[in-house]
PDB file of C-alpha atoms in Angstrom:
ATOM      1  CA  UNK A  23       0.000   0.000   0.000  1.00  0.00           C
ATOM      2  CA  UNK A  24       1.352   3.622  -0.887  1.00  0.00           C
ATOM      3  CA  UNK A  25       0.182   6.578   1.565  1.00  0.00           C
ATOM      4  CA  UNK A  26       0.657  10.009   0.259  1.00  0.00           C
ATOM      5  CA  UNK A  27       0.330  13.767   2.216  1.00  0.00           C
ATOM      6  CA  UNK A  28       0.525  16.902   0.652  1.00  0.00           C
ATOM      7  CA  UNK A  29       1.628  20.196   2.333  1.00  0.00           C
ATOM      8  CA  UNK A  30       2.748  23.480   1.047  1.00  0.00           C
ATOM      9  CA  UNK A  31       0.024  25.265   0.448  1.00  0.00           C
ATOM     10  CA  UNK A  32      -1.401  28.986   1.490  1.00  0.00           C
ATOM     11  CA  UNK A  33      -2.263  32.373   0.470  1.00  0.00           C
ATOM     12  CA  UNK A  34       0.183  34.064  -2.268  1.00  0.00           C
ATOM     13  CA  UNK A  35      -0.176  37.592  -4.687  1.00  0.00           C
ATOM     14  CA  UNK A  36      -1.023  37.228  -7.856  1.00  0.00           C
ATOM     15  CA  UNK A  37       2.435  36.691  -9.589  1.00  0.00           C
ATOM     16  CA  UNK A  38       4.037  34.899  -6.333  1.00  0.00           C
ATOM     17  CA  UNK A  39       5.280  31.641  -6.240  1.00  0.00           C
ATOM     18  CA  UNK A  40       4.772  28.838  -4.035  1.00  0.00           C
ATOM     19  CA  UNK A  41       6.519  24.783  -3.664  1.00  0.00           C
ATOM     20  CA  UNK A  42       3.885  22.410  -3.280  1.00  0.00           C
ATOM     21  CA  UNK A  43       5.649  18.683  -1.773  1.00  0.00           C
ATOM     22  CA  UNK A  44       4.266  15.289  -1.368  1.00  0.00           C
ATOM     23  CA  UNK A  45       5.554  12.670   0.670  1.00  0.00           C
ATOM     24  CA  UNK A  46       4.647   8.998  -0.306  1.00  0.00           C
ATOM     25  CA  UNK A  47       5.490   6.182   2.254  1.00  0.00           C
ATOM     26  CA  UNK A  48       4.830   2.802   2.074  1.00  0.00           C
ATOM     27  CA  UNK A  49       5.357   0.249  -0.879  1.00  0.00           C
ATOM     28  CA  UNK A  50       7.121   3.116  -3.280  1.00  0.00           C
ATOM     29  CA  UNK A  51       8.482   1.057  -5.594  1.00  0.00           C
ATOM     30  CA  UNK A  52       5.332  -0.109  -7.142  1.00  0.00           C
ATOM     31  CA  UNK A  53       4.373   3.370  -7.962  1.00  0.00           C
ATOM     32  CA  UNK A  54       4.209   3.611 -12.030  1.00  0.00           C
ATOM     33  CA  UNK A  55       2.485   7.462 -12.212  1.00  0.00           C
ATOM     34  CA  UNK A  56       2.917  10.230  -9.307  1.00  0.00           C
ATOM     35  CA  UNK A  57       1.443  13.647  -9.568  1.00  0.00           C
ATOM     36  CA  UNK A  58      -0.911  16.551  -8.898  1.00  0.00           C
ATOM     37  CA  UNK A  59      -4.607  17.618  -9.895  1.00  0.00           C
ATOM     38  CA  UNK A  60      -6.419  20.222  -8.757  1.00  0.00           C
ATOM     39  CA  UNK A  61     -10.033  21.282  -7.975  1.00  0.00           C
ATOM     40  CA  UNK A  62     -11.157  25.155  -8.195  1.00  0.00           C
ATOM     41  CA  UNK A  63     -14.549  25.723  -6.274  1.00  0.00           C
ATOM     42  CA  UNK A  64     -17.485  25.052  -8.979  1.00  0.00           C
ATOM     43  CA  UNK A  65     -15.553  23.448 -10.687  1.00  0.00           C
ATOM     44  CA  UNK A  66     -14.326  19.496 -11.612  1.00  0.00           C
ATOM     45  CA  UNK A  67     -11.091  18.268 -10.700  1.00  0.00           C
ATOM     46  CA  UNK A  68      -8.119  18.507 -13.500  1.00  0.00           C
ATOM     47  CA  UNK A  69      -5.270  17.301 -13.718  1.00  0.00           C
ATOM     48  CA  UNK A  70      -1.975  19.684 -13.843  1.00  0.00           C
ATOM     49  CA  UNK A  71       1.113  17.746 -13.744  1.00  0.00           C
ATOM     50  CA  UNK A  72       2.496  14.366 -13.121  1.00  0.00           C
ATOM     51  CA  UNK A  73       5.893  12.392 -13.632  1.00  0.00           C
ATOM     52  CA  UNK A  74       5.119   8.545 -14.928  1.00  0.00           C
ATOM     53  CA  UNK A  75       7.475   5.757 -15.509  1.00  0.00           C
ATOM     54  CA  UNK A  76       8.617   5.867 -19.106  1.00  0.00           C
ATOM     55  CA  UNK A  77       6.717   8.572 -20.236  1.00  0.00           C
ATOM     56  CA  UNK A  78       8.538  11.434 -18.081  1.00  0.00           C
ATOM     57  CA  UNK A  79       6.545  14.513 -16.960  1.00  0.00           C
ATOM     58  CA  UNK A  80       3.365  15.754 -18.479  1.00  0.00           C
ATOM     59  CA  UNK A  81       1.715  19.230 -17.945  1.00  0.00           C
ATOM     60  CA  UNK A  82      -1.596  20.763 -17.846  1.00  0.00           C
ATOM     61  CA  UNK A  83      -1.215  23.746 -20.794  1.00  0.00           C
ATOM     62  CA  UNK A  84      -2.815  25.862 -18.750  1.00  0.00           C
ATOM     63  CA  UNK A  85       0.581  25.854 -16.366  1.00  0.00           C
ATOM     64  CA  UNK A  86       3.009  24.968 -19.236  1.00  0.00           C
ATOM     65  CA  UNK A  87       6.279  27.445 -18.243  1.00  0.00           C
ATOM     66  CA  UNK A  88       5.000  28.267 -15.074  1.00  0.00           C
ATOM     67  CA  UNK A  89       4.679  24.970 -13.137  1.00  0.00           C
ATOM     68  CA  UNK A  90       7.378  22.383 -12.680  1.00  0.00           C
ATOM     69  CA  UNK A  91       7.274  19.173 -11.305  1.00  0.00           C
ATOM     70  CA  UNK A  92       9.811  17.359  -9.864  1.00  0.00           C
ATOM     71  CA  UNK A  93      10.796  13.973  -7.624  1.00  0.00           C
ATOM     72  CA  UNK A  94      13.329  13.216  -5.212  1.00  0.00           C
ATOM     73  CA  UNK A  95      13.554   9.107  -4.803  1.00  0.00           C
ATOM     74  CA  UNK A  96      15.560   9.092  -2.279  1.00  0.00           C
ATOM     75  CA  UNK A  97      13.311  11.169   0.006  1.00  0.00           C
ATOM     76  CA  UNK A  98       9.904   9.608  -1.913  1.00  0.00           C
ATOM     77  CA  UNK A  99       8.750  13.107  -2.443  1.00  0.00           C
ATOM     78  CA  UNK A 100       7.192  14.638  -5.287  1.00  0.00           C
ATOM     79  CA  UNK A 101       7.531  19.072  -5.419  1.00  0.00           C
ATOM     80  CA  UNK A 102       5.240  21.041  -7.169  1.00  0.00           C
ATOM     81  CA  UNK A 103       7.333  24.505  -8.474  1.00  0.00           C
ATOM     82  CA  UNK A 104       4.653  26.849  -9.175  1.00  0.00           C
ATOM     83  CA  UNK A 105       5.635  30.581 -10.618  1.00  0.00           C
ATOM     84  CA  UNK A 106       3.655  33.590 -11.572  1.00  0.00           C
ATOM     85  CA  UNK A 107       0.577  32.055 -10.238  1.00  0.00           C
ATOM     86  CA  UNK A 108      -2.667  33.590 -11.585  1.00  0.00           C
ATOM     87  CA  UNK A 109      -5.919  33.962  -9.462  1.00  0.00           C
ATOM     88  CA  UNK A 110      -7.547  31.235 -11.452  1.00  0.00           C
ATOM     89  CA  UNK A 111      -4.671  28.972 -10.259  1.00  0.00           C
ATOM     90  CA  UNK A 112      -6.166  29.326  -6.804  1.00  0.00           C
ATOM     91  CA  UNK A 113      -7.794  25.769  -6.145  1.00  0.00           C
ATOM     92  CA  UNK A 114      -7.231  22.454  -3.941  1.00  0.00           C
ATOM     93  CA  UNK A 115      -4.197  20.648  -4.753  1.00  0.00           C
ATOM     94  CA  UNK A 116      -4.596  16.620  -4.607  1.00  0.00           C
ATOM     95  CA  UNK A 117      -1.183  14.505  -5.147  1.00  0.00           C
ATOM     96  CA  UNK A 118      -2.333  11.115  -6.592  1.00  0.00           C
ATOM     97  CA  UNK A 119       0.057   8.071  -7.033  1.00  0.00           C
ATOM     98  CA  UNK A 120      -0.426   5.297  -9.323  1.00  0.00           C
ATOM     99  CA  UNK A 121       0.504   2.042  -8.263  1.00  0.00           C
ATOM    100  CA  UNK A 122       0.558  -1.612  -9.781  1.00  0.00           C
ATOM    101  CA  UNK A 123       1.745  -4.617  -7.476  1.00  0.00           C
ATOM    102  CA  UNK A 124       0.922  -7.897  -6.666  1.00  0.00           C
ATOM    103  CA  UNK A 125       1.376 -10.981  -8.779  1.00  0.00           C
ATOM    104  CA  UNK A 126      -1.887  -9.965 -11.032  1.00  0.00           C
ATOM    105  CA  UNK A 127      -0.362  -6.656 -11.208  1.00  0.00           C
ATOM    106  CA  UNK A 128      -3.434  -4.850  -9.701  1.00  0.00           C
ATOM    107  CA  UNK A 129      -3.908  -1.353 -10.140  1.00  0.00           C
ATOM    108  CA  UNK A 130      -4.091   1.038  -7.326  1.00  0.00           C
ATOM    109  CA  UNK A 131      -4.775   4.973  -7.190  1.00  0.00           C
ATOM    110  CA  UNK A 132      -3.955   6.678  -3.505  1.00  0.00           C
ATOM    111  CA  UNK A 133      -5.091  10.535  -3.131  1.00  0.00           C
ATOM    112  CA  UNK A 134      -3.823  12.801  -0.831  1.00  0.00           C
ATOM    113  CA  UNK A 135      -6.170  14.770   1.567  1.00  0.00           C
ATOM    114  CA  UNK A 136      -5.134  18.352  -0.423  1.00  0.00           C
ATOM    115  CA  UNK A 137      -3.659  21.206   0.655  1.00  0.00           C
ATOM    116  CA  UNK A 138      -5.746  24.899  -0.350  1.00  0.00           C
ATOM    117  CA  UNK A 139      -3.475  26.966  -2.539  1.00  0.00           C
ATOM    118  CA  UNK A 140      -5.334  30.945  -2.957  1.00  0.00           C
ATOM    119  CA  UNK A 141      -3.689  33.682  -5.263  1.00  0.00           C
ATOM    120  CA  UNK A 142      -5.268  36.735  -4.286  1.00  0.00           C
ATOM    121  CA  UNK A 143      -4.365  40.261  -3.169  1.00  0.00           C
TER     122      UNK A 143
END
């Protein structure tokens, strides 16, 4: 079983930056697809970036250039770079992880409990 917590979040101006980081414990070697999506209120949840095994990293376009997404193995954390962050970037920010394990190679999806990122001045 993979856990994963997000923290990071918090109120930033229009134009700010913030580091988003997610920490995932447990059976971490099984994970195939780590990353972030996002939920704005009214709206549905999207997806904004992610780093998967043998594809690389993948980005929303709406947060092509400004967003980066990176993972440290050795700490089993996943960051979340965001610059000149727009008020319509202001949402809750989920880290997911992928997972497939077992001897039937049984897929698994783990979400984290978010963490409230608000660009406003």
């Amino acid at each position: 079983q993979v856990q994963v917590v997000e923290s990071g979040g918090g109120l930033v101006q229009p134009g700010g930056s913030l580091r988003l980081s997610c920490s995932a414990s447990g059976s971490t070697s099984t994970i195939k697809s780590i990353g972030w999506h996002r939920q704005a209120p009214g709206k549905q949840r999207e997806p904004v970036a992610s780093i998967s095994s043998g594809v690389g990293t993948k980005y929303a376009d709406s947060v092509k250039g400004r967003f980066t997404i990176s993972r440290d193995s050795a700490e089993n954390t996943v960051y979340l770079q965001m610059e000149s962050l727009k008020p319509e970037d202001t949402a809750v920010y989920y880290c997911y992880a992928a997972s497939i394990s077992g001897p039937f190679n049984r897929y698994s999806e783990v979400w984290g409990q978010g963490t409230l990122v608000t660009v406003s001045s």
